[in-house]
PDB file of C-alpha atoms in Angstrom:
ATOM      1  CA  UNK T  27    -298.238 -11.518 -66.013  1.00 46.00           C
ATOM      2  CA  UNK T  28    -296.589 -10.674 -69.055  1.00 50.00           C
ATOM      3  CA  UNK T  29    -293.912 -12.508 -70.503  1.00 54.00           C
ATOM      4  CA  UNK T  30    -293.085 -15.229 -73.309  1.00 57.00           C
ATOM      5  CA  UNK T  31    -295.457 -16.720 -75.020  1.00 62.00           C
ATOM      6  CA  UNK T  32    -297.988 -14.587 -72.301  1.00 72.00           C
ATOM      7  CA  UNK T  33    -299.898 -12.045 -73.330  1.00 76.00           C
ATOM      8  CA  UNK T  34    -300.726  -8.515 -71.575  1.00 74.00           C
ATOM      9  CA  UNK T  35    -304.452  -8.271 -72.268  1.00 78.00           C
ATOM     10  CA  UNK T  36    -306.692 -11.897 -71.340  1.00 81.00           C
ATOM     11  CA  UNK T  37    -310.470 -11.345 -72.003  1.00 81.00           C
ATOM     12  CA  UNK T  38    -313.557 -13.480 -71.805  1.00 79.00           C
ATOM     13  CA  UNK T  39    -312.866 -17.029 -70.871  1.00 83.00           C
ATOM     14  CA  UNK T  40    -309.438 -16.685 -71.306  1.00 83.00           C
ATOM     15  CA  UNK T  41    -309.257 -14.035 -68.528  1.00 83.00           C
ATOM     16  CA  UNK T  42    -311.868 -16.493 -66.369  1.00 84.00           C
ATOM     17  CA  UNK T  43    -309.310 -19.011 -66.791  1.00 87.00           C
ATOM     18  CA  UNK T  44    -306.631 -17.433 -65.485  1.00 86.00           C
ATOM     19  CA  UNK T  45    -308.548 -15.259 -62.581  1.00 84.00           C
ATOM     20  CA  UNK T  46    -306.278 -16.478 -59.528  1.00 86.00           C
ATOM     21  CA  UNK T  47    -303.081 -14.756 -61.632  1.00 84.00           C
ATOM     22  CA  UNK T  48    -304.458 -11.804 -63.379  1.00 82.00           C
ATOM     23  CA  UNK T  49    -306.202  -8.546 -61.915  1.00 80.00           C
ATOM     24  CA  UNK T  50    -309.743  -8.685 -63.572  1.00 79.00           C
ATOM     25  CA  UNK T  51    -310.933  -4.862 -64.401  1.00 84.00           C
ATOM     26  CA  UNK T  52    -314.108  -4.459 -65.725  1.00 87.00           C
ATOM     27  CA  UNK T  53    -314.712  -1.325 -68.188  1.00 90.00           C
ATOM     28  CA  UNK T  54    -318.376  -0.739 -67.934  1.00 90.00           C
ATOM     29  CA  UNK T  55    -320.169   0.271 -64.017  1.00 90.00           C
ATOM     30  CA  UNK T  56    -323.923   0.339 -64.021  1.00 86.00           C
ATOM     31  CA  UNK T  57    -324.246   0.467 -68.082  1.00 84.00           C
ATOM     32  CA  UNK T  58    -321.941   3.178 -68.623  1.00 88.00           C
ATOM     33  CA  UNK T  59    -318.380   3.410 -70.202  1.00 89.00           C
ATOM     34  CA  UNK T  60    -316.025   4.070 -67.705  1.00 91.00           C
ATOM     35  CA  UNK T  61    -312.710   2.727 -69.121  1.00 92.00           C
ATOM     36  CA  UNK T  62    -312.525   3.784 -72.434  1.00 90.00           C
ATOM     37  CA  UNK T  63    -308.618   1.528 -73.141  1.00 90.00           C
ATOM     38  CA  UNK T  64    -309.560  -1.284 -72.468  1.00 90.00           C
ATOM     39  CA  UNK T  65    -313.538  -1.184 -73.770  1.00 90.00           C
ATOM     40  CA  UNK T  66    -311.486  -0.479 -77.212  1.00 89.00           C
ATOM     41  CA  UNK T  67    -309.625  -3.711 -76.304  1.00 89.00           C
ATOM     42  CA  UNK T  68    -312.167  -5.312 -75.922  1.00 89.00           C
ATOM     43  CA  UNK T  69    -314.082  -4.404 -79.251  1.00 89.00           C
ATOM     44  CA  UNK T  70    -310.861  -4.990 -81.272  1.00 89.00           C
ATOM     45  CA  UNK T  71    -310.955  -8.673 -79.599  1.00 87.00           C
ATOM     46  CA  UNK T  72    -314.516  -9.815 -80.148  1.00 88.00           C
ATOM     47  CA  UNK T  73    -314.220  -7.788 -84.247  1.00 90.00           C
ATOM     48  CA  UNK T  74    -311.169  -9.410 -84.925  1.00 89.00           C
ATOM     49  CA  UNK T  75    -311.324 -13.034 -82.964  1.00 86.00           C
ATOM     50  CA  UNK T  76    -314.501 -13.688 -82.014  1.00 88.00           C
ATOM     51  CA  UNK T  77    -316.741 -12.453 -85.259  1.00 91.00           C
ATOM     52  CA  UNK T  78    -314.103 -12.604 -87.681  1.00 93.00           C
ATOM     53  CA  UNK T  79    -314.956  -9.531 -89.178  1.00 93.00           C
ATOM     54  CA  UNK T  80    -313.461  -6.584 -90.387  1.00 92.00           C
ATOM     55  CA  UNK T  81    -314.974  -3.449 -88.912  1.00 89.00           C
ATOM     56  CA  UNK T  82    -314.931  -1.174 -91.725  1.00 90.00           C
ATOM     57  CA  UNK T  83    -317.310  -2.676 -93.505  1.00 92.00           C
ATOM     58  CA  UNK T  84    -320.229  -3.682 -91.598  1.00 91.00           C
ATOM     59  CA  UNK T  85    -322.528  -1.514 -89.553  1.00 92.00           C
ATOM     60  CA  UNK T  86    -322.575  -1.599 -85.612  1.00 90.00           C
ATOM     61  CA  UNK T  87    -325.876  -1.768 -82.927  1.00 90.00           C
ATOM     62  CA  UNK T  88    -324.804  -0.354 -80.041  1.00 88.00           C
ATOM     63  CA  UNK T  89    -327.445  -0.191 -76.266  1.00 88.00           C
ATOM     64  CA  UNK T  90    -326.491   2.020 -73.540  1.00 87.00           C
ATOM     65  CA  UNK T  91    -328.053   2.981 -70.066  1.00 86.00           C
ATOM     66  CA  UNK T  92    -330.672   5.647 -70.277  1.00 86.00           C
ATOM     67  CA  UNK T  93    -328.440   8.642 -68.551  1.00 86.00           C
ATOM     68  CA  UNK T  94    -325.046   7.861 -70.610  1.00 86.00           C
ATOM     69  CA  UNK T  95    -323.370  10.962 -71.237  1.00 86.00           C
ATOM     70  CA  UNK T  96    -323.800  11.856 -74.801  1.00 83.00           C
ATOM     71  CA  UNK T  97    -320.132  12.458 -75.971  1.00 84.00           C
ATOM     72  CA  UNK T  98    -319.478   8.695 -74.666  1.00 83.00           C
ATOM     73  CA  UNK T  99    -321.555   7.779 -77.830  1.00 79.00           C
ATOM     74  CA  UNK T 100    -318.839   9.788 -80.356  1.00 78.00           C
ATOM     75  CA  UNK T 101    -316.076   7.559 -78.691  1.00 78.00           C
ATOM     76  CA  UNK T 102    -316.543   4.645 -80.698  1.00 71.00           C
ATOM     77  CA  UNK T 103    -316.244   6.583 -84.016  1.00 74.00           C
ATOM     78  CA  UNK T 104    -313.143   8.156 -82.753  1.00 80.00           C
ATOM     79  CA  UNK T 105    -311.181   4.832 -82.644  1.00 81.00           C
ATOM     80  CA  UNK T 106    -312.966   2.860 -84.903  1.00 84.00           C
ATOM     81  CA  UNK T 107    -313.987   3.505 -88.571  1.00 86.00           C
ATOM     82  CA  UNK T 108    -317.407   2.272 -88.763  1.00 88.00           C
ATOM     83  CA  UNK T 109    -319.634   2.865 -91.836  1.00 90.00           C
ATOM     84  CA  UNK T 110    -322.848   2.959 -89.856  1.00 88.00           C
ATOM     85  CA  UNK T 111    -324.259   2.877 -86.307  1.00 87.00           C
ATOM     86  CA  UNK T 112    -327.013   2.460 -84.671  1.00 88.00           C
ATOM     87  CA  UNK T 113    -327.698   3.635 -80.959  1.00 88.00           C
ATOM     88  CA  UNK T 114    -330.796   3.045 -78.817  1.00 90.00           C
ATOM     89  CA  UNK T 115    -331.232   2.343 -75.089  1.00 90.00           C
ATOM     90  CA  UNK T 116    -331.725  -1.578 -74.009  1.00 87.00           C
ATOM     91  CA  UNK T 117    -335.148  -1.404 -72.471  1.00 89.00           C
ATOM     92  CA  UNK T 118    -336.173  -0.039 -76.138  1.00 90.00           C
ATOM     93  CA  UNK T 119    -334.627  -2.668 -77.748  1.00 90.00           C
ATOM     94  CA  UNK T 120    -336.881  -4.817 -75.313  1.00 89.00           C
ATOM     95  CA  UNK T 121    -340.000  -3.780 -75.818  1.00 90.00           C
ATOM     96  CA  UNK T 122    -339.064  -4.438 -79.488  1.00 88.00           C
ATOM     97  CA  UNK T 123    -338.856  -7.879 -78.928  1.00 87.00           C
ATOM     98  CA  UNK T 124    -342.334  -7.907 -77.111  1.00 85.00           C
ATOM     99  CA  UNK T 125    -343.945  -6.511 -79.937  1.00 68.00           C
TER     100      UNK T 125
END
């Protein structure tokens, strides 16, 4: 579905919205990265329209599942320049919350 005034990438509600014309593909299976394209799409869309931020300049918190393969955390620095990161795995970042 890609034509005027269309675009070729729909995410979030968008993409909900339009579910009975687009395939739906879903980047991350059971916590981990699988589909590195369009997880960068999808950063660039929630940095740039969502947040309204610019990237460079503010630091990133970032959960993943307990067995993600470690070079899937050096992605994110490859296509992004982020000044700072921050990785832990979610059920840390709930017992935080617990105290």
């Amino acid at each position: 579905m890609f034509g005027i005034g269309q675009k070729d990438v729909y995410l979030g509600y968008e993409a909900q919205t339009r579910r009975g014309m687009l395939g739906l593909s879903y980047p991350i299976e059971h916590g981990i990265v699988r589909d590195w394209e369009a997880m960068e799409r999808f950063w660039e869309h929630a940095f740039d329209n969502e947040l309204r931020v610019n990237i460079d300049e503010h630091p990133v918190l970032l959960t993943e599942a307990p067995l993600n393969p470690r070079n899937n955390r050096e992605k994110m620095f490859e296509a992004f320049d982020i000044p700072a990161t921050y990785i832990t795995i979610q059920a840390v970042l709930s017992l935080y919350t617990s105290s």
